[in-house]
CSV table of C-alpha atoms (C1' of nucleotides) in Angstrom, one decimal:
chain,number,residue,atom,x,y,z
A,587,UNK,CA,74.1,81.1,113.5
A,588,UNK,CA,75.5,85.1,112.2
A,589,UNK,CA,76.1,87.5,114.4
A,590,UNK,CA,73.5,90.0,113.7
A,591,UNK,CA,70.3,87.9,112.8
A,592,UNK,CA,68.9,88.7,109.6
A,593,UNK,CA,67.8,85.9,107.3
A,594,UNK,CA,68.2,88.0,103.7
A,595,UNK,CA,72.3,88.8,104.8
A,596,UNK,CA,73.0,85.2,105.5
A,597,UNK,CA,71.1,83.7,102.8
A,598,UNK,CA,73.7,86.6,100.9
A,599,UNK,CA,76.4,85.3,102.4
A,600,UNK,CA,75.5,81.8,101.7
A,601,UNK,CA,75.2,82.2,98.0
A,602,UNK,CA,78.5,84.1,98.1
A,603,UNK,CA,80.1,81.4,99.6
A,604,UNK,CA,79.2,78.5,97.4
A,605,UNK,CA,79.2,80.7,94.3
A,606,UNK,CA,82.8,81.1,95.0
A,607,UNK,CA,83.5,77.4,95.5
A,608,UNK,CA,82.1,76.4,92.3
A,609,UNK,CA,82.8,78.9,89.8
A,610,UNK,CA,86.0,80.2,89.7
A,611,UNK,CA,86.4,83.5,91.4
A,612,UNK,CA,86.4,85.7,89.2
A,613,UNK,CA,83.3,85.6,87.4
A,614,UNK,CA,81.0,85.5,90.2
A,615,UNK,CA,79.5,89.1,89.8
A,616,UNK,CA,77.3,90.8,91.8
A,617,UNK,CA,73.8,89.7,89.8
A,618,UNK,CA,74.6,86.4,90.1
A,619,UNK,CA,75.6,86.3,94.2
A,620,UNK,CA,71.8,88.3,94.0
A,621,UNK,CA,70.1,86.0,91.7
A,622,UNK,CA,71.2,82.7,93.7
A,623,UNK,CA,69.9,84.8,96.7
A,624,UNK,CA,66.5,85.3,95.4
A,625,UNK,CA,66.7,89.3,95.2
A,626,UNK,CA,67.4,92.0,93.2
A,627,UNK,CA,71.0,93.1,92.8
A,628,UNK,CA,70.0,96.2,94.3
A,629,UNK,CA,69.0,95.0,97.6
A,630,UNK,CA,72.6,93.5,97.7
A,631,UNK,CA,73.4,97.2,98.0
A,632,UNK,CA,71.1,97.3,100.9
A,633,UNK,CA,73.1,95.0,103.1
A,634,UNK,CA,76.7,95.5,101.9
A,635,UNK,CA,77.5,98.6,100.2
A,636,UNK,CA,79.7,96.5,97.6
A,637,UNK,CA,81.9,93.7,96.7
A,638,UNK,CA,84.8,93.7,98.5
A,639,UNK,CA,82.9,94.4,102.0
A,640,UNK,CA,80.7,91.4,100.8
A,641,UNK,CA,83.5,89.3,100.6
A,642,UNK,CA,84.9,90.0,103.5
A,643,UNK,CA,82.2,89.5,105.2
A,644,UNK,CA,81.8,86.0,103.8
A,645,UNK,CA,85.4,85.5,105.1
A,646,UNK,CA,83.6,86.4,108.7
A,647,UNK,CA,80.9,84.1,108.1
A,648,UNK,CA,82.9,81.4,107.3
A,649,UNK,CA,85.1,81.6,110.6
A,650,UNK,CA,82.2,81.6,112.2
A,651,UNK,CA,80.2,78.7,110.9
A,652,UNK,CA,83.9,77.0,111.2
A,653,UNK,CA,84.4,78.4,114.3
A,654,UNK,CA,88.1,78.9,113.6
A,655,UNK,CA,89.1,80.8,116.3
A,656,UNK,CA,88.1,78.3,119.1
A,657,UNK,CA,90.2,75.2,117.1
A,658,UNK,CA,92.8,77.2,116.8
A,659,UNK,CA,93.4,78.6,120.4
A,660,UNK,CA,92.5,74.6,121.5
A,661,UNK,CA,95.7,73.7,119.6
A,662,UNK,CA,97.9,76.6,120.7
A,663,UNK,CA,97.4,76.5,123.9
A,664,UNK,CA,97.9,72.5,124.6
A,665,UNK,CA,100.7,71.5,122.5
A,666,UNK,CA,104.5,72.8,122.8
A,667,UNK,CA,107.2,72.2,121.0
A,668,UNK,CA,107.2,70.2,117.3
A,669,UNK,CA,103.7,68.9,118.5
A,670,UNK,CA,103.0,72.8,118.5
A,671,UNK,CA,103.9,72.8,115.2
A,672,UNK,CA,102.4,69.5,113.9
A,673,UNK,CA,99.1,70.7,115.5
A,674,UNK,CA,99.5,74.1,113.4
A,675,UNK,CA,99.6,72.7,110.6
A,676,UNK,CA,97.1,70.2,110.8
A,677,UNK,CA,94.9,73.1,111.9
A,678,UNK,CA,96.0,75.9,109.2
A,679,UNK,CA,96.1,73.7,106.3
A,680,UNK,CA,93.0,72.0,106.5
A,681,UNK,CA,91.4,75.2,106.9
A,682,UNK,CA,92.8,77.0,103.7
A,683,UNK,CA,90.4,74.6,101.4
A,684,UNK,CA,87.5,76.1,103.4
A,685,UNK,CA,88.0,79.6,102.7
A,686,UNK,CA,90.0,78.9,99.6
A,687,UNK,CA,87.1,80.2,97.2
A,688,UNK,CA,86.4,83.5,99.0
A,689,UNK,CA,90.3,84.0,99.4
A,690,UNK,CA,91.1,83.7,95.9
A,691,UNK,CA,88.4,86.7,95.0
A,692,UNK,CA,89.9,88.6,97.9
A,693,UNK,CA,93.4,87.8,96.6
A,694,UNK,CA,92.5,89.2,92.9
A,695,UNK,CA,90.5,92.2,94.1
A,696,UNK,CA,93.0,93.4,96.6
A,697,UNK,CA,95.6,95.3,93.4
A,698,UNK,CA,92.8,97.1,92.8
A,699,UNK,CA,90.8,97.8,95.9
A,700,UNK,CA,92.3,98.8,99.6
A,701,UNK,CA,90.0,97.9,101.6
A,702,UNK,CA,89.8,94.2,100.7
A,703,UNK,CA,93.7,94.8,100.8
A,704,UNK,CA,93.6,95.2,104.6
A,705,UNK,CA,90.6,92.8,105.1
A,706,UNK,CA,93.2,90.5,102.9
A,707,UNK,CA,96.4,90.8,104.9
A,708,UNK,CA,94.1,91.6,107.8
A,709,UNK,CA,93.7,87.9,108.5
A,710,UNK,CA,97.1,86.8,107.5
A,711,UNK,CA,98.9,88.6,109.7
A,712,UNK,CA,96.5,86.5,112.1
A,713,UNK,CA,98.2,83.7,110.7
A,714,UNK,CA,101.7,84.5,110.5
A,715,UNK,CA,101.3,85.5,114.5
A,716,UNK,CA,100.4,82.0,114.8
A,717,UNK,CA,103.2,81.1,112.9
A,718,UNK,CA,105.7,83.8,115.2
A,719,UNK,CA,103.9,81.8,118.6
A,720,UNK,CA,104.7,78.4,116.8
A,721,UNK,CA,108.4,79.3,116.2
A,722,UNK,CA,108.2,81.2,119.7
A,723,UNK,CA,107.7,77.4,121.3
A,724,UNK,CA,110.3,76.1,119.0
A,725,UNK,CA,112.7,77.9,120.4
A,726,UNK,CA,111.7,77.5,124.1
A,727,UNK,CA,112.4,73.8,123.9
A,728,UNK,CA,115.7,74.4,121.5
A,729,UNK,CA,114.1,72.7,118.9
A,730,UNK,CA,114.7,75.6,116.3
A,731,UNK,CA,117.6,75.0,113.8
A,732,UNK,CA,120.5,77.3,115.2
A,733,UNK,CA,121.5,78.6,111.4
A,734,UNK,CA,117.8,80.5,111.4
A,735,UNK,CA,116.8,83.9,113.6
A,736,UNK,CA,113.1,83.9,115.1
A,737,UNK,CA,112.0,86.2,112.3
A,738,UNK,CA,113.1,84.3,109.5
A,739,UNK,CA,111.9,81.3,110.2
A,740,UNK,CA,108.7,82.6,111.4
A,741,UNK,CA,108.5,84.6,107.3
A,742,UNK,CA,109.8,80.9,106.0
A,743,UNK,CA,106.8,79.1,107.8
A,744,UNK,CA,104.3,81.8,107.1
A,745,UNK,CA,105.4,81.3,103.3
A,746,UNK,CA,105.7,77.2,103.2
A,747,UNK,CA,102.0,77.2,104.5
A,748,UNK,CA,100.4,80.1,102.5
A,749,UNK,CA,97.1,79.7,100.5
A,750,UNK,CA,99.4,80.3,97.6
A,751,UNK,CA,101.0,77.3,98.3
A,752,UNK,CA,98.0,75.2,98.7
A,753,UNK,CA,96.9,76.4,95.3
A,754,UNK,CA,99.8,75.9,93.4
A,755,UNK,CA,100.5,72.6,94.8
A,756,UNK,CA,96.6,71.1,95.1
A,757,UNK,CA,95.2,73.1,91.9
A,758,UNK,CA,98.4,73.3,89.6
A,759,UNK,CA,100.0,70.0,90.7
A,760,UNK,CA,97.4,68.1,91.1
A,761,UNK,CA,98.0,66.9,95.0
A,762,UNK,CA,95.4,65.7,97.0
A,763,UNK,CA,95.0,67.0,100.6
A,764,UNK,CA,96.6,64.4,102.6
A,765,UNK,CA,99.7,64.5,99.8
A,766,UNK,CA,99.6,68.1,100.5
A,767,UNK,CA,99.6,67.7,104.3
A,768,UNK,CA,102.3,65.2,104.7
A,769,UNK,CA,104.8,67.3,102.6
A,770,UNK,CA,104.2,69.9,104.7
A,771,UNK,CA,104.7,68.4,107.5
A,772,UNK,CA,107.8,66.8,106.4
A,773,UNK,CA,108.8,70.1,105.4
A,774,UNK,CA,108.4,72.3,108.4
A,775,UNK,CA,110.4,69.1,110.1
A,776,UNK,CA,113.0,69.4,107.9
A,777,UNK,CA,113.3,73.0,107.3
A,778,UNK,CA,112.8,74.0,111.3
A,779,UNK,CA,113.4,71.5,113.8
A,780,UNK,CA,116.4,69.7,114.9
A,781,UNK,CA,116.3,66.2,114.2
A,782,UNK,CA,116.6,63.5,117.0
A,783,UNK,CA,120.0,62.4,115.9
A,784,UNK,CA,121.0,65.8,116.7
A,785,UNK,CA,120.1,65.3,119.8
A,786,UNK,CA,121.5,62.5,120.6
A,787,UNK,CA,124.8,63.9,119.4
A,788,UNK,CA,124.8,66.5,121.7
B,205,UNK,CA,117.5,94.0,69.7
B,206,UNK,CA,113.7,93.0,69.2
B,207,UNK,CA,112.6,89.8,66.0
B,208,UNK,CA,110.5,92.4,64.8
B,209,UNK,CA,112.7,95.5,63.9
B,210,UNK,CA,109.7,98.1,64.8
B,211,UNK,CA,110.3,101.2,66.5
B,212,UNK,CA,107.4,102.0,67.6
B,213,UNK,CA,106.6,98.3,68.6
B,214,UNK,CA,109.7,98.1,70.9
B,215,UNK,CA,108.8,101.5,71.9
B,216,UNK,CA,105.5,100.4,73.3
B,217,UNK,CA,107.0,97.2,74.9
B,218,UNK,CA,109.7,99.1,76.7
B,219,UNK,CA,106.9,101.4,77.9
B,220,UNK,CA,104.8,98.9,79.2
B,221,UNK,CA,107.6,97.0,80.5
B,222,UNK,CA,108.5,100.0,83.0
B,223,UNK,CA,105.2,101.1,83.5
B,224,UNK,CA,104.5,97.6,85.0
B,225,UNK,CA,107.8,98.0,86.9
B,226,UNK,CA,107.0,101.0,88.5
B,227,UNK,CA,103.4,101.2,88.9
B,228,UNK,CA,101.3,98.2,90.1
B,229,UNK,CA,100.2,95.9,87.8
B,230,UNK,CA,96.7,96.8,88.1
B,231,UNK,CA,96.7,100.4,87.1
B,232,UNK,CA,98.3,100.1,84.1
B,233,UNK,CA,95.9,100.7,81.4
B,234,UNK,CA,96.2,101.1,77.5
B,235,UNK,CA,96.1,104.6,77.7
B,236,UNK,CA,98.7,105.0,80.1
B,237,UNK,CA,100.7,102.6,77.3
B,238,UNK,CA,99.9,104.8,74.4
B,239,UNK,CA,101.0,107.8,76.4
B,240,UNK,CA,104.4,107.3,77.6
B,241,UNK,CA,105.0,105.3,73.9
B,242,UNK,CA,104.4,109.0,72.3
B,243,UNK,CA,101.3,107.8,70.4
B,244,UNK,CA,97.3,107.5,70.7
B,245,UNK,CA,95.7,104.8,72.0
B,246,UNK,CA,94.1,103.4,69.4
B,247,UNK,CA,97.6,102.7,67.4
B,248,UNK,CA,98.4,100.5,70.3
B,249,UNK,CA,95.6,98.3,68.4
B,250,UNK,CA,97.6,98.6,65.4
B,251,UNK,CA,100.0,96.6,66.9
B,252,UNK,CA,99.0,94.2,69.8
B,253,UNK,CA,95.0,92.7,69.4
B,254,UNK,CA,94.4,93.6,73.1
B,255,UNK,CA,95.9,94.1,76.3
B,256,UNK,CA,96.8,90.5,77.1
B,257,UNK,CA,98.5,89.6,73.5
B,258,UNK,CA,100.6,93.3,75.2
B,259,UNK,CA,101.2,91.5,78.1
B,260,UNK,CA,102.7,88.3,76.7
B,261,UNK,CA,104.8,90.1,74.0
B,262,UNK,CA,106.3,92.2,76.8
B,263,UNK,CA,107.4,89.2,78.6
B,264,UNK,CA,108.9,87.5,75.5
B,265,UNK,CA,110.6,91.1,75.5
B,266,UNK,CA,112.1,90.2,78.7
B,267,UNK,CA,113.0,87.5,77.7
B,268,UNK,CA,115.8,88.7,74.8
B,269,UNK,CA,116.7,91.3,76.6
B,270,UNK,CA,118.0,89.2,79.4
B,271,UNK,CA,119.0,86.5,76.8
B,272,UNK,CA,117.2,84.2,79.6
B,273,UNK,CA,117.6,81.3,77.6
B,274,UNK,CA,121.3,81.6,76.8
B,275,UNK,CA,122.0,81.5,80.7
B,276,UNK,CA,119.7,78.5,81.6
B,277,UNK,CA,121.5,76.4,78.6
B,278,UNK,CA,124.8,76.9,79.6
B,279,UNK,CA,123.6,76.1,83.9
B,280,UNK,CA,122.0,73.6,82.7
B,281,UNK,CA,124.4,71.9,80.8
B,282,UNK,CA,127.4,72.4,82.5
B,283,UNK,CA,127.2,71.1,86.5
B,284,UNK,CA,125.5,68.4,87.6
B,285,UNK,CA,123.9,67.2,90.7
B,286,UNK,CA,123.5,69.0,93.7
B,287,UNK,CA,126.0,71.9,92.0
B,288,UNK,CA,123.1,72.1,89.1
B,289,UNK,CA,120.6,72.4,92.2
B,290,UNK,CA,122.4,75.5,93.1
B,291,UNK,CA,123.1,76.4,90.0
B,292,UNK,CA,119.6,76.4,89.1
B,293,UNK,CA,118.4,78.7,91.8
B,294,UNK,CA,120.7,81.1,91.5
B,295,UNK,CA,119.6,81.5,87.4
B,296,UNK,CA,116.2,81.7,87.9
B,297,UNK,CA,115.6,83.2,91.5
B,298,UNK,CA,117.4,85.8,90.3
B,299,UNK,CA,115.8,86.4,87.1
B,300,UNK,CA,112.8,86.3,88.8
B,301,UNK,CA,112.4,90.1,90.0
B,302,UNK,CA,113.5,91.0,86.7
B,303,UNK,CA,109.7,89.8,85.2
B,304,UNK,CA,108.2,90.3,88.5
B,305,UNK,CA,105.9,93.1,87.1
B,306,UNK,CA,104.8,91.5,83.7
B,307,UNK,CA,104.3,88.5,85.8
B,308,UNK,CA,102.0,90.0,88.3
B,309,UNK,CA,99.9,91.4,85.4
B,310,UNK,CA,99.4,88.2,84.3
B,311,UNK,CA,99.3,86.5,87.0
B,312,UNK,CA,96.0,88.9,87.5
B,313,UNK,CA,94.1,88.7,84.6
B,314,UNK,CA,95.1,84.9,83.7
B,315,UNK,CA,91.6,83.6,86.0
B,316,UNK,CA,89.7,86.2,83.5
B,317,UNK,CA,91.7,85.7,80.2
B,318,UNK,CA,92.0,82.2,78.7
B,319,UNK,CA,95.1,83.4,76.2
B,320,UNK,CA,96.8,84.8,79.3
B,321,UNK,CA,96.5,82.0,81.6
B,322,UNK,CA,98.0,79.6,78.3
B,323,UNK,CA,100.7,82.3,77.7
B,324,UNK,CA,101.6,82.4,81.7
B,325,UNK,CA,101.2,78.7,82.4
B,326,UNK,CA,103.1,78.1,79.2
B,327,UNK,CA,105.9,80.1,80.8
B,328,UNK,CA,106.1,78.2,84.2
B,329,UNK,CA,105.9,74.7,82.7
B,330,UNK,CA,109.5,75.7,81.2
B,331,UNK,CA,110.8,76.3,84.7
B,332,UNK,CA,109.0,73.2,86.0
B,333,UNK,CA,110.8,71.2,83.4
B,334,UNK,CA,114.3,72.6,84.6
B,335,UNK,CA,112.6,71.8,88.4
B,336,UNK,CA,113.0,68.5,86.6
B,337,UNK,CA,115.7,68.3,84.8
B,338,UNK,CA,117.3,69.3,88.3
B,339,UNK,CA,116.1,66.9,90.0
B,340,UNK,CA,116.5,64.0,87.8
B,341,UNK,CA,120.3,65.3,88.0
B,342,UNK,CA,120.3,64.9,91.3
B,343,UNK,CA,118.7,60.6,91.5
B,344,UNK,CA,121.6,60.2,89.1
B,345,UNK,CA,124.2,60.8,91.6
B,346,UNK,CA,122.6,59.9,94.2
B,347,UNK,CA,122.0,63.1,96.0
B,348,UNK,CA,117.8,63.1,96.8
B,349,UNK,CA,116.6,62.1,99.8
B,350,UNK,CA,114.9,58.7,99.3
B,351,UNK,CA,111.9,59.3,100.6
B,352,UNK,CA,110.9,61.7,97.7
B,353,UNK,CA,109.6,60.7,94.8
B,354,UNK,CA,110.6,62.3,91.8
B,355,UNK,CA,107.4,63.8,90.5
B,356,UNK,CA,106.9,65.1,94.4
B,357,UNK,CA,110.2,66.4,95.0
B,358,UNK,CA,109.9,68.4,91.5
B,359,UNK,CA,106.8,69.8,91.9
B,360,UNK,CA,108.0,70.4,95.6
B,361,UNK,CA,111.3,72.3,94.0
B,362,UNK,CA,108.6,74.5,91.7
B,363,UNK,CA,106.4,75.5,94.5
B,364,UNK,CA,109.6,76.8,96.3
B,365,UNK,CA,111.0,79.0,93.7
B,366,UNK,CA,107.6,80.4,92.9
B,367,UNK,CA,107.6,83.5,91.9
B,368,UNK,CA,104.1,84.3,94.2
B,369,UNK,CA,106.8,82.8,97.4
B,370,UNK,CA,109.3,85.5,96.0
B,371,UNK,CA,106.8,88.0,95.9
B,372,UNK,CA,105.6,86.9,99.6
B,373,UNK,CA,109.3,86.9,101.1
B,374,UNK,CA,110.3,90.2,99.5
B,375,UNK,CA,107.3,92.1,99.1
B,376,UNK,CA,105.3,90.8,102.2
B,377,UNK,CA,108.1,89.6,104.7
B,378,UNK,CA,110.6,92.8,103.2
B,379,UNK,CA,113.6,90.0,102.5
B,380,UNK,CA,116.7,91.3,100.6
B,381,UNK,CA,117.4,89.7,97.2
B,382,UNK,CA,120.2,88.3,98.5
B,383,UNK,CA,118.5,87.2,101.7
B,384,UNK,CA,116.3,85.6,99.8
B,385,UNK,CA,118.3,83.6,97.6
B,386,UNK,CA,120.6,82.7,100.9
B,387,UNK,CA,116.6,80.9,102.0
B,388,UNK,CA,116.2,79.1,98.7
B,389,UNK,CA,119.5,77.5,98.9
B,390,UNK,CA,119.0,76.7,102.3
B,391,UNK,CA,115.4,75.1,102.3
B,392,UNK,CA,116.1,73.5,98.8
B,393,UNK,CA,119.5,71.7,100.4
B,394,UNK,CA,117.6,71.0,103.2
B,395,UNK,CA,114.5,69.9,101.6
B,396,UNK,CA,116.2,67.5,98.5
B,397,UNK,CA,119.5,66.8,99.0
B,398,UNK,CA,121.2,63.7,101.4
B,399,UNK,CA,123.7,66.0,103.5
B,400,UNK,CA,127.3,65.1,103.8
B,401,UNK,CA,127.5,63.2,106.9
B,402,UNK,CA,124.4,61.0,105.8
B,403,UNK,CA,127.1,59.9,102.8
B,404,UNK,CA,129.6,59.1,105.4
B,405,UNK,CA,127.1,57.6,107.8
B,406,UNK,CA,126.2,55.2,104.9
C,19,DT,C1',41.9,100.8,111.4
C,20,DC,C1',45.0,104.4,109.3
C,21,DA,C1',49.6,105.3,109.0
C,22,DA,C1',53.9,104.9,109.6
C,23,DT,C1',58.3,102.1,108.3
C,24,DA,C1',61.7,98.2,106.9
C,25,DA,C1',62.6,95.5,103.3
C,26,DC,C1',62.2,94.7,98.8
C,27,DT,C1',61.3,95.7,93.1
C,28,DT,C1',61.8,98.1,88.6
C,29,DG,C1',63.8,101.0,86.0
C,30,DA,C1',67.4,104.4,84.6
C,31,DC,C1',71.9,105.9,84.8
C,32,DA,C1',76.8,107.4,85.5
C,33,DC,C1',81.6,105.7,85.4
C,34,DC,C1',85.6,103.7,83.8
C,35,DG,C1',87.9,100.8,80.9
C,36,DT,C1',88.5,97.6,77.2
C,37,DG,C1',87.8,96.7,72.3
C,38,DT,C1',85.9,98.7,67.4
C,39,DC,C1',85.1,101.5,63.7
C,40,DA,C1',85.0,105.2,60.3
C,41,DA,C1',86.9,108.9,58.4
C,42,DG,C1',90.9,112.2,57.8
C,43,DT,C1',96.1,113.4,57.9
C,44,DT,C1',101.4,112.9,57.0
C,45,DG,C1',105.1,111.1,55.3
C,46,DA,C1',108.1,108.0,52.2
C,47,DC,C1',108.7,106.1,47.9
C,48,DA,C1',107.8,104.3,43.1
D,182,DT,C1',101.1,112.1,41.7
D,183,DG,C1',98.8,108.7,43.6
D,184,DT,C1',99.2,105.1,46.9
D,185,DC,C1',100.0,102.4,50.8
D,186,DA,C1',101.3,102.4,55.9
D,187,DA,C1',101.3,104.3,59.4
D,188,DC,C1',99.4,107.1,62.7
D,189,DT,C1',95.2,110.5,64.5
D,190,DT,C1',90.5,112.2,66.1
D,191,DG,C1',86.2,111.2,67.3
D,192,DA,C1',82.4,108.7,68.4
D,193,DC,C1',80.7,104.1,70.2
D,194,DA,C1',79.4,99.6,72.2
D,195,DC,C1',79.1,96.5,76.0
D,196,DG,C1',80.0,94.9,80.7
D,197,DG,C1',80.4,95.4,85.3
D,198,DT,C1',80.1,98.5,89.4
D,199,DG,C1',77.9,101.3,91.8
D,200,DT,C1',73.8,105.4,92.3
D,201,DC,C1',69.1,107.7,92.4
D,202,DA,C1',63.9,107.8,92.6
D,203,DA,C1',59.5,105.9,92.8
D,204,DG,C1',56.9,102.4,93.9
D,205,DT,C1',55.6,97.6,96.2
D,206,DT,C1',54.2,95.1,100.1
D,207,DA,C1',54.2,93.2,104.5
D,208,DT,C1',54.2,93.8,109.6
D,209,DT,C1',53.5,96.5,113.6
D,210,DG,C1',51.8,99.9,116.6
D,211,DA,C1',49.0,104.5,118.1
DNA sequence: TCAATAACTTGACACCGTGTCAAGTTGACA
DNA sequence: TGTCAACTTGACACGGTGTCAAGTTATTGA
């Protein structure tokens, strides 16, 4: 399953993942992870040089498990225009809850750990790329509202579907995942796309 | 200026504020603040029991300086309907950059410090109240889009103008404050309000 | 069968930032 | 002159990260 075939390493990553999902990101200590993986705290450092690298490896591990890259490619290369926008929102917004635990931990230390910052920003810029391609597809099909340029539209879409907004709506506001998803679709359509009556009008 | 007339206390709060604005929130230590205020680190603890309380006091200090309460009341009680929505966005979104420094620090420790969490959530729920009253005013004037209920609209508006979204757009995306403000207005109108042609249509 | 090696263990320790404690200084005021 | 508040210096405990040294255990291959 994991790229390096190393059972202990995998057990560590799995432990890290589940702890981050269950406990709040901030009170998952190296010793907690070690205990859950059934090894000594020091043995962690035989596999990962520090906490940041362990968290980063955990996100990659999650990507592998869920095969996100494949799903994204399928979505991106099949649909066009509004359908691609809808597809992108479905795929990404349903992926957020799966990475939220480790994402929160990485976001928390990214202010203090340069390496973690780079790792997280790198992943988020991959999401921005998806936003960019989605907006491009809207433009190509004359479905982007004319008062938006590509850069602004991309930034706005990126912000709309940010992990922070998912966190805010589902954790603070108590929204369900389907409710969240419904409104991401609605908001994206309202903010970015030319509505049907507009087309008929022209 | 400050409620308690205590020059040293004020100097501490001012030092804390400027340090949080200039340096990144996370590497402002108690010793840094003390040094800048020209007192010993231990003297801080004569005025504030811990870091969290100091940060909380700093936000209150900022509120006093900027007289935010007064401005908000003026806005809220004069305008109605869409004008109130516009006014709310102007006032709040222009206030965010002033509190961002200390806000970021509070958000960072709110995962780990219960008291800080309560303080920050309390402030943010005050913002939610403003959102709520704004949406109510839209409803009263039949300007809220019919596919939204009050609770969802309030949550969405609250999310739209969250500090995190300001951070994302201005810090990550490099937007200017006026650009940010322009799009908050645009987005709010698109997401919440019945457009003029709709009214004519009915 | 023995030796080397990898993977792990135990235990100690340095570092950093927070918060606490005790004892001493300074200046104002009564 | 004495008292009190505000402050100082210096020491220390705590918790979490990361490091280091020395010892154990199981596998493997000459």
